Amino acid sequence: MNQWKGLLEQYSSYLPMTEQTPALSLGEGNTPLIRLDTLSAEWGIQLHIKYEGANPTGSFKDRGMVMAVAKAKEAGATTIICASTGNTAASAAAYGARANLRVVVVMPKGKIAQGKLAQAAMYGAEMIEIEGNFDHALALVRELSESKEIALVNSVNPYRLEGQKTAAFEICQQLGKAPEILAIPVGNAGNISAYWKGFKEFNHASQTGLPQLHGFQAAGAAPIVHNKVIDFPETIASAIRIGNPASWEKAVVALNESNGVIDKVSDEEILAAYKELASKEGVFAEPGSCAAIAGVKKQVQSGKIKQKAQVVAILTGNGLKDPTTALDVSNVKPLAFELSKEALHTYLVQQEAL
Ligand code: F0G
């Protein structure tokens, strides 16, 4: 079996690589496309997920970050900076460490999932918490990063979208063509824009067709759905708690060109999908990712997604990113037992009889 060498090598001809671009990789990309048999049968559709939680830092950000950090290094930057709801920070911290760069991450205080904080800390990033939300943090770093030494690695950096578009290539290769519908959570709106670019480029090169994009925002953080900036976005899905997406216009163009839709899902719907996905399919994704699954369920029920439709939902981040929410919402709690074979045996027999 050939070893996977990462995105920059795998898709070099589709990416802005030069002789000077350093080889950088943590083995990102090549994530599984998994068919969800139980939910497909229950909902009457053909549902796959693209499991981006299998990336090296547990989210899709690694696809864009490997490209952005390689280009920052090539350009002579010594520091990378980003605003983040957590995953961008974790990814920047990892790739920055690998490329021997100073990494500064600016995050909304008290709103970052524990796993993401643990990652940024371990990779050695300088972590700055602000009294404000993601939109405030992004405005700050955008102003401060306009120099040769400091590279901004948020998705307003075009190299981020270049790297992230490779997920669309992989889906076309895994399915043999583009799916009918691509369901995707939307926060800062970079990823949906990157997917559309990827599908178009791959279709141009290999006639794999184009999907309809179905984007999903959390109801309390749904600026594109309502067509207005949300000053105080709120949702349990902290990854997508964003009120003024930087790639708003690009996302609207992608939605229109693909004949797609942008829709919202409530926190209750997100959490129900989060639990259902893990308990029925063995797939654990963080709440922000599950906005896509909640959205598919809602649109199947409303008829917006037709029976038998082929849908790929993007699970953007690993469930382990946010252990606090998982433990809060799960009904399963450990039972305290004495160290006794009889006690365990009695329990097993009783439970089986129920
Ligand atoms: N899903 C997860 C798990 C995310 O972390 C994000 C964004 C999104 C979806 C939305 O993607 O912003 O391209 O529309 N997280 C950013 C961060 C904002 O800082 O980690 P998007």
mmCIF file with all atom_site columns, N, CA, C and O in Angstrom, residues 219-256:
data_model
loop_
_atom_site.group_PDB
_atom_site.id
_atom_site.type_symbol
_atom_site.label_atom_id
_atom_site.label_alt_id
_atom_site.label_comp_id
_atom_site.label_asym_id
_atom_site.label_entity_id
_atom_site.label_seq_id
_atom_site.pdbx_PDB_ins_code
_atom_site.Cartn_x
_atom_site.Cartn_y
_atom_site.Cartn_z
_atom_site.occupancy
_atom_site.B_iso_or_equiv
_atom_site.pdbx_formal_charge
_atom_site.auth_seq_id
_atom_site.auth_comp_id
_atom_site.auth_asym_id
_atom_site.auth_atom_id
_atom_site.pdbx_PDB_model_num
ATOM 1   N N  . ALA A 1 219 ? -29.750 28.319 14.262 1.00 0.00 ? 219 ALA A N  1
ATOM 2   C CA . ALA A 1 219 ? -30.830 29.317 14.233 1.00 0.00 ? 219 ALA A CA 1
ATOM 3   C C  . ALA A 1 219 ? -30.439 30.627 14.928 1.00 0.00 ? 219 ALA A C  1
ATOM 4   O O  . ALA A 1 219 ? -30.818 31.710 14.476 1.00 0.00 ? 219 ALA A O  1
ATOM 5   N N  . GLY A 1 220 ? -29.652 30.536 15.999 1.00 0.00 ? 220 GLY A N  1
ATOM 6   C CA . GLY A 1 220 ? -29.243 31.752 16.710 1.00 0.00 ? 220 GLY A CA 1
ATOM 7   C C  . GLY A 1 220 ? -28.036 32.444 16.096 1.00 0.00 ? 220 GLY A C  1
ATOM 8   O O  . GLY A 1 220 ? -27.544 33.444 16.642 1.00 0.00 ? 220 GLY A O  1
ATOM 9   N N  . ALA A 1 221 ? -27.545 31.900 15.000 1.00 0.00 ? 221 ALA A N  1
ATOM 10  C CA . ALA A 1 221 ? -26.356 32.459 14.340 1.00 0.00 ? 221 ALA A CA 1
ATOM 11  C C  . ALA A 1 221 ? -26.524 32.264 12.830 1.00 0.00 ? 221 ALA A C  1
ATOM 12  O O  . ALA A 1 221 ? -25.701 31.644 12.181 1.00 0.00 ? 221 ALA A O  1
ATOM 13  N N  . ALA A 1 222 ? -27.625 32.831 12.316 1.00 0.00 ? 222 ALA A N  1
ATOM 14  C CA . ALA A 1 222 ? -27.991 32.560 10.921 1.00 0.00 ? 222 ALA A CA 1
ATOM 15  C C  . ALA A 1 222 ? -28.056 33.835 10.081 1.00 0.00 ? 222 ALA A C  1
ATOM 16  O O  . ALA A 1 222 ? -29.087 34.167 9.493  1.00 0.00 ? 222 ALA A O  1
ATOM 17  N N  . PRO A 1 223 ? -26.943 34.565 9.970  1.00 0.00 ? 223 PRO A N  1
ATOM 18  C CA . PRO A 1 223 ? -26.968 35.836 9.237  1.00 0.00 ? 223 PRO A CA 1
ATOM 19  C C  . PRO A 1 223 ? -27.305 35.673 7.750  1.00 0.00 ? 223 PRO A C  1
ATOM 20  O O  . PRO A 1 223 ? -28.017 36.522 7.192  1.00 0.00 ? 223 PRO A O  1
ATOM 21  N N  . ILE A 1 224 ? -26.826 34.606 7.126  1.00 0.00 ? 224 ILE A N  1
ATOM 22  C CA . ILE A 1 224 ? -27.079 34.470 5.678  1.00 0.00 ? 224 ILE A CA 1
ATOM 23  C C  . ILE A 1 224 ? -28.549 34.120 5.452  1.00 0.00 ? 224 ILE A C  1
ATOM 24  O O  . ILE A 1 224 ? -29.187 34.648 4.536  1.00 0.00 ? 224 ILE A O  1
ATOM 25  N N  . VAL A 1 225 ? -29.097 33.287 6.322  1.00 0.00 ? 225 VAL A N  1
ATOM 26  C CA . VAL A 1 225 ? -30.516 32.919 6.197  1.00 0.00 ? 225 VAL A CA 1
ATOM 27  C C  . VAL A 1 225 ? -31.383 34.173 6.303  1.00 0.00 ? 225 VAL A C  1
ATOM 28  O O  . VAL A 1 225 ? -32.317 34.373 5.518  1.00 0.00 ? 225 VAL A O  1
ATOM 29  N N  . HIS A 1 226 ? -31.064 35.032 7.280  1.00 0.00 ? 226 HIS A N  1
ATOM 30  C CA . HIS A 1 226 ? -31.902 36.220 7.523  1.00 0.00 ? 226 HIS A CA 1
ATOM 31  C C  . HIS A 1 226 ? -31.455 37.439 6.725  1.00 0.00 ? 226 HIS A C  1
ATOM 32  O O  . HIS A 1 226 ? -32.072 38.491 6.798  1.00 0.00 ? 226 HIS A O  1
ATOM 33  N N  . ASN A 1 227 ? -30.333 37.255 6.020  1.00 0.00 ? 227 ASN A N  1
ATOM 34  C CA . ASN A 1 227 ? -29.772 38.353 5.233  1.00 0.00 ? 227 ASN A CA 1
ATOM 35  C C  . ASN A 1 227 ? -29.516 39.604 6.078  1.00 0.00 ? 227 ASN A C  1
ATOM 36  O O  . ASN A 1 227 ? -29.754 40.725 5.641  1.00 0.00 ? 227 ASN A O  1
ATOM 37  N N  . LYS A 1 228 ? -29.040 39.362 7.290  1.00 0.00 ? 228 LYS A N  1
ATOM 38  C CA . LYS A 1 228 ? -28.593 40.499 8.110  1.00 0.00 ? 228 LYS A CA 1
ATOM 39  C C  . LYS A 1 228 ? -27.568 40.049 9.165  1.00 0.00 ? 228 LYS A C  1
ATOM 40  O O  . LYS A 1 228 ? -27.613 38.903 9.643  1.00 0.00 ? 228 LYS A O  1
ATOM 41  N N  . VAL A 1 229 ? -26.661 40.965 9.468  1.00 0.00 ? 229 VAL A N  1
ATOM 42  C CA . VAL A 1 229 ? -25.622 40.681 10.466 1.00 0.00 ? 229 VAL A CA 1
ATOM 43  C C  . VAL A 1 229 ? -26.295 40.420 11.807 1.00 0.00 ? 229 VAL A C  1
ATOM 44  O O  . VAL A 1 229 ? -27.243 41.116 12.188 1.00 0.00 ? 229 VAL A O  1
ATOM 45  N N  . ILE A 1 230 ? -25.828 39.393 12.508 1.00 0.00 ? 230 ILE A N  1
ATOM 46  C CA . ILE A 1 230 ? -26.343 39.096 13.851 1.00 0.00 ? 230 ILE A CA 1
ATOM 47  C C  . ILE A 1 230 ? -25.277 39.586 14.848 1.00 0.00 ? 230 ILE A C  1
ATOM 48  O O  . ILE A 1 230 ? -24.166 39.056 14.877 1.00 0.00 ? 230 ILE A O  1
ATOM 49  N N  . ASP A 1 231 ? -25.628 40.582 15.637 1.00 0.00 ? 231 ASP A N  1
ATOM 50  C CA . ASP A 1 231 ? -24.632 41.186 16.541 1.00 0.00 ? 231 ASP A CA 1
ATOM 51  C C  . ASP A 1 231 ? -24.238 40.263 17.688 1.00 0.00 ? 231 ASP A C  1
ATOM 52  O O  . ASP A 1 231 ? -23.091 40.270 18.122 1.00 0.00 ? 231 ASP A O  1
ATOM 53  N N  . PHE A 1 232 ? -25.199 39.506 18.185 1.00 0.00 ? 232 PHE A N  1
ATOM 54  C CA . PHE A 1 232 ? -24.912 38.618 19.321 1.00 0.00 ? 232 PHE A CA 1
ATOM 55  C C  . PHE A 1 232 ? -25.316 37.191 18.988 1.00 0.00 ? 232 PHE A C  1
ATOM 56  O O  . PHE A 1 232 ? -26.328 36.689 19.478 1.00 0.00 ? 232 PHE A O  1
ATOM 57  N N  . PRO A 1 233 ? -24.529 36.519 18.129 1.00 0.00 ? 233 PRO A N  1
ATOM 58  C CA . PRO A 1 233 ? -24.877 35.148 17.747 1.00 0.00 ? 233 PRO A CA 1
ATOM 59  C C  . PRO A 1 233 ? -24.796 34.213 18.951 1.00 0.00 ? 233 PRO A C  1
ATOM 60  O O  . PRO A 1 233 ? -23.902 34.351 19.781 1.00 0.00 ? 233 PRO A O  1
ATOM 61  N N  . GLU A 1 234 ? -25.738 33.282 19.027 1.00 0.00 ? 234 GLU A N  1
ATOM 62  C CA . GLU A 1 234 ? -25.753 32.306 20.121 1.00 0.00 ? 234 GLU A CA 1
ATOM 63  C C  . GLU A 1 234 ? -26.134 30.930 19.585 1.00 0.00 ? 234 GLU A C  1
ATOM 64  O O  . GLU A 1 234 ? -27.086 30.810 18.810 1.00 0.00 ? 234 GLU A O  1
ATOM 65  N N  . THR A 1 235 ? -25.412 29.927 19.979 1.00 0.00 ? 235 THR A N  1
ATOM 66  C CA . THR A 1 235 ? -25.772 28.540 19.690 1.00 0.00 ? 235 THR A CA 1
ATOM 67  C C  . THR A 1 235 ? -24.892 27.607 20.517 1.00 0.00 ? 235 THR A C  1
ATOM 68  O O  . THR A 1 235 ? -23.755 27.959 20.861 1.00 0.00 ? 235 THR A O  1
ATOM 69  N N  . ILE A 1 236 ? -25.429 26.437 20.799 1.00 0.00 ? 236 ILE A N  1
ATOM 70  C CA . ILE A 1 236 ? -24.654 25.391 21.472 1.00 0.00 ? 236 ILE A CA 1
ATOM 71  C C  . ILE A 1 236 ? -23.486 24.939 20.584 1.00 0.00 ? 236 ILE A C  1
ATOM 72  O O  . ILE A 1 236 ? -22.460 24.488 21.076 1.00 0.00 ? 236 ILE A O  1
ATOM 73  N N  . ALA A 1 237 ? -23.668 25.124 19.278 1.00 0.00 ? 237 ALA A N  1
ATOM 74  C CA . ALA A 1 237 ? -22.641 24.700 18.312 1.00 0.00 ? 237 ALA A CA 1
ATOM 75  C C  . ALA A 1 237 ? -21.592 25.809 18.211 1.00 0.00 ? 237 ALA A C  1
ATOM 76  O O  . ALA A 1 237 ? -21.580 26.599 17.261 1.00 0.00 ? 237 ALA A O  1
ATOM 77  N N  . SER A 1 238 ? -20.694 25.857 19.191 1.00 0.00 ? 238 SER A N  1
ATOM 78  C CA . SER A 1 238 ? -19.774 27.005 19.313 1.00 0.00 ? 238 SER A CA 1
ATOM 79  C C  . SER A 1 238 ? -18.897 27.196 18.073 1.00 0.00 ? 238 SER A C  1
ATOM 80  O O  . SER A 1 238 ? -18.482 28.316 17.777 1.00 0.00 ? 238 SER A O  1
ATOM 81  N N  . ALA A 1 239 ? -18.645 26.140 17.329 1.00 0.00 ? 239 ALA A N  1
ATOM 82  C CA . ALA A 1 239 ? -17.795 26.247 16.129 1.00 0.00 ? 239 ALA A CA 1
ATOM 83  C C  . ALA A 1 239 ? -18.391 27.215 15.109 1.00 0.00 ? 239 ALA A C  1
ATOM 84  O O  . ALA A 1 239 ? -17.657 27.884 14.380 1.00 0.00 ? 239 ALA A O  1
ATOM 85  N N  . ILE A 1 240 ? -19.715 27.279 15.049 1.00 0.00 ? 240 ILE A N  1
ATOM 86  C CA . ILE A 1 240 ? -20.376 28.102 14.017 1.00 0.00 ? 240 ILE A CA 1
ATOM 87  C C  . ILE A 1 240 ? -21.147 29.270 14.641 1.00 0.00 ? 240 ILE A C  1
ATOM 88  O O  . ILE A 1 240 ? -22.138 29.738 14.100 1.00 0.00 ? 240 ILE A O  1
ATOM 89  N N  . ARG A 1 241 ? -20.654 29.721 15.770 1.00 0.00 ? 241 ARG A N  1
ATOM 90  C CA . ARG A 1 241 ? -21.277 30.856 16.461 1.00 0.00 ? 241 ARG A CA 1
ATOM 91  C C  . ARG A 1 241 ? -20.713 32.147 15.849 1.00 0.00 ? 241 ARG A C  1
ATOM 92  O O  . ARG A 1 241 ? -19.832 32.790 16.397 1.00 0.00 ? 241 ARG A O  1
ATOM 93  N N  . ILE A 1 242 ? -21.216 32.497 14.688 1.00 0.00 ? 242 ILE A N  1
ATOM 94  C CA . ILE A 1 242 ? -20.661 33.599 13.888 1.00 0.00 ? 242 ILE A CA 1
ATOM 95  C C  . ILE A 1 242 ? -21.809 34.436 13.329 1.00 0.00 ? 242 ILE A C  1
ATOM 96  O O  . ILE A 1 242 ? -22.772 33.881 12.780 1.00 0.00 ? 242 ILE A O  1
ATOM 97  N N  . GLY A 1 243 ? -21.714 35.754 13.474 1.00 0.00 ? 243 GLY A N  1
ATOM 98  C CA . GLY A 1 243 ? -22.823 36.623 13.079 1.00 0.00 ? 243 GLY A CA 1
ATOM 99  C C  . GLY A 1 243 ? -22.584 37.444 11.828 1.00 0.00 ? 243 GLY A C  1
ATOM 100 O O  . GLY A 1 243 ? -23.511 38.054 11.294 1.00 0.00 ? 243 GLY A O  1
ATOM 101 N N  . ASN A 1 244 ? -21.313 37.442 11.363 1.00 0.00 ? 244 ASN A N  1
ATOM 102 C CA . ASN A 1 244 ? -20.998 38.268 10.194 1.00 0.00 ? 244 ASN A CA 1
ATOM 103 C C  . ASN A 1 244 ? -19.922 37.579 9.366  1.00 0.00 ? 244 ASN A C  1
ATOM 104 O O  . ASN A 1 244 ? -18.754 37.966 9.380  1.00 0.00 ? 244 ASN A O  1
ATOM 105 N N  . PRO A 1 245 ? -20.305 36.541 8.616  1.00 0.00 ? 245 PRO A N  1
ATOM 106 C CA . PRO A 1 245 ? -19.316 35.694 7.932  1.00 0.00 ? 245 PRO A CA 1
ATOM 107 C C  . PRO A 1 245 ? -18.464 36.464 6.926  1.00 0.00 ? 245 PRO A C  1
ATOM 108 O O  . PRO A 1 245 ? -18.988 37.245 6.119  1.00 0.00 ? 245 PRO A O  1
ATOM 109 N N  . ALA A 1 246 ? -17.162 36.189 6.971  1.00 0.00 ? 246 ALA A N  1
ATOM 110 C CA . ALA A 1 246 ? -16.237 36.892 6.072  1.00 0.00 ? 246 ALA A CA 1
ATOM 111 C C  . ALA A 1 246 ? -16.479 36.512 4.606  1.00 0.00 ? 246 ALA A C  1
ATOM 112 O O  . ALA A 1 246 ? -16.323 37.341 3.715  1.00 0.00 ? 246 ALA A O  1
ATOM 113 N N  . SER A 1 247 ? -16.855 35.266 4.349  1.00 0.00 ? 247 SER A N  1
ATOM 114 C CA . SER A 1 247 ? -17.043 34.835 2.956  1.00 0.00 ? 247 SER A CA 1
ATOM 115 C C  . SER A 1 247 ? -18.526 34.825 2.561  1.00 0.00 ? 247 SER A C  1
ATOM 116 O O  . SER A 1 247 ? -18.950 34.013 1.730  1.00 0.00 ? 247 SER A O  1
ATOM 117 N N  . TRP A 1 248 ? -19.290 35.685 3.155  1.00 0.00 ? 248 TRP A N  1
ATOM 118 C CA . TRP A 1 248 ? -20.732 35.785 2.917  1.00 0.00 ? 248 TRP A CA 1
ATOM 119 C C  . TRP A 1 248 ? -21.049 35.855 1.411  1.00 0.00 ? 248 TRP A C  1
ATOM 120 O O  . TRP A 1 248 ? -21.829 35.061 0.885  1.00 0.00 ? 248 TRP A O  1
ATOM 121 N N  . GLU A 1 249 ? -20.414 36.814 0.721  1.00 0.00 ? 249 GLU A N  1
ATOM 122 C CA . GLU A 1 249 ? -20.749 36.996 -0.702 1.00 0.00 ? 249 GLU A CA 1
ATOM 123 C C  . GLU A 1 249 ? -20.371 35.780 -1.531 1.00 0.00 ? 249 GLU A C  1
ATOM 124 O O  . GLU A 1 249 ? -21.143 35.351 -2.393 1.00 0.00 ? 249 GLU A O  1
ATOM 125 N N  . LYS A 1 250 ? -19.210 35.232 -1.259 1.00 0.00 ? 250 LYS A N  1
ATOM 126 C CA . LYS A 1 250 ? -18.780 34.031 -2.001 1.00 0.00 ? 250 LYS A CA 1
ATOM 127 C C  . LYS A 1 250 ? -19.778 32.900 -1.798 1.00 0.00 ? 250 LYS A C  1
ATOM 128 O O  . LYS A 1 250 ? -20.111 32.162 -2.725 1.00 0.00 ? 250 LYS A O  1
ATOM 129 N N  . ALA A 1 251 ? -20.256 32.770 -0.552 1.00 0.00 ? 251 ALA A N  1
ATOM 130 C CA . ALA A 1 251 ? -21.201 31.689 -0.253 1.00 0.00 ? 251 ALA A CA 1
ATOM 131 C C  . ALA A 1 251 ? -22.515 31.897 -0.998 1.00 0.00 ? 251 ALA A C  1
ATOM 132 O O  . ALA A 1 251 ? -23.098 30.942 -1.530 1.00 0.00 ? 251 ALA A O  1
ATOM 133 N N  . VAL A 1 252 ? -22.972 33.126 -1.065 1.00 0.00 ? 252 VAL A N  1
ATOM 134 C CA . VAL A 1 252 ? -24.234 33.406 -1.761 1.00 0.00 ? 252 VAL A CA 1
ATOM 135 C C  . VAL A 1 252 ? -24.085 33.098 -3.255 1.00 0.00 ? 252 VAL A C  1
ATOM 136 O O  . VAL A 1 252 ? -24.976 32.500 -3.873 1.00 0.00 ? 252 VAL A O  1
ATOM 137 N N  . VAL A 1 253 ? -22.943 33.448 -3.820 1.00 0.00 ? 253 VAL A N  1
ATOM 138 C CA . VAL A 1 253 ? -22.691 33.127 -5.234 1.00 0.00 ? 253 VAL A CA 1
ATOM 139 C C  . VAL A 1 253 ? -22.725 31.607 -5.429 1.00 0.00 ? 253 VAL A C  1
ATOM 140 O O  . VAL A 1 253 ? -23.373 31.086 -6.344 1.00 0.00 ? 253 VAL A O  1
ATOM 141 N N  . ALA A 1 254 ? -22.054 30.883 -4.529 1.00 0.00 ? 254 ALA A N  1
ATOM 142 C CA . ALA A 1 254 ? -22.008 29.413 -4.635 1.00 0.00 ? 254 ALA A CA 1
ATOM 143 C C  . ALA A 1 254 ? -23.414 28.825 -4.515 1.00 0.00 ? 254 ALA A C  1
ATOM 144 O O  . ALA A 1 254 ? -23.797 27.934 -5.282 1.00 0.00 ? 254 ALA A O  1
ATOM 145 N N  . LEU A 1 255 ? -24.179 29.334 -3.554 1.00 0.00 ? 255 LEU A N  1
ATOM 146 C CA . LEU A 1 255 ? -25.553 28.835 -3.363 1.00 0.00 ? 255 LEU A CA 1
ATOM 147 C C  . LEU A 1 255 ? -26.380 29.095 -4.618 1.00 0.00 ? 255 LEU A C  1
ATOM 148 O O  . LEU A 1 255 ? -27.100 28.206 -5.100 1.00 0.00 ? 255 LEU A O  1
ATOM 149 N N  . ASN A 1 256 ? -26.269 30.279 -5.166 1.00 0.00 ? 256 ASN A N  1
ATOM 150 C CA . ASN A 1 256 ? -27.056 30.612 -6.364 1.00 0.00 ? 256 ASN A CA 1
ATOM 151 C C  . ASN A 1 256 ? -26.615 29.791 -7.565 1.00 0.00 ? 256 ASN A C  1
ATOM 152 O O  . ASN A 1 256 ? -27.449 29.214 -8.276 1.00 0.00 ? 256 ASN A O  1
#
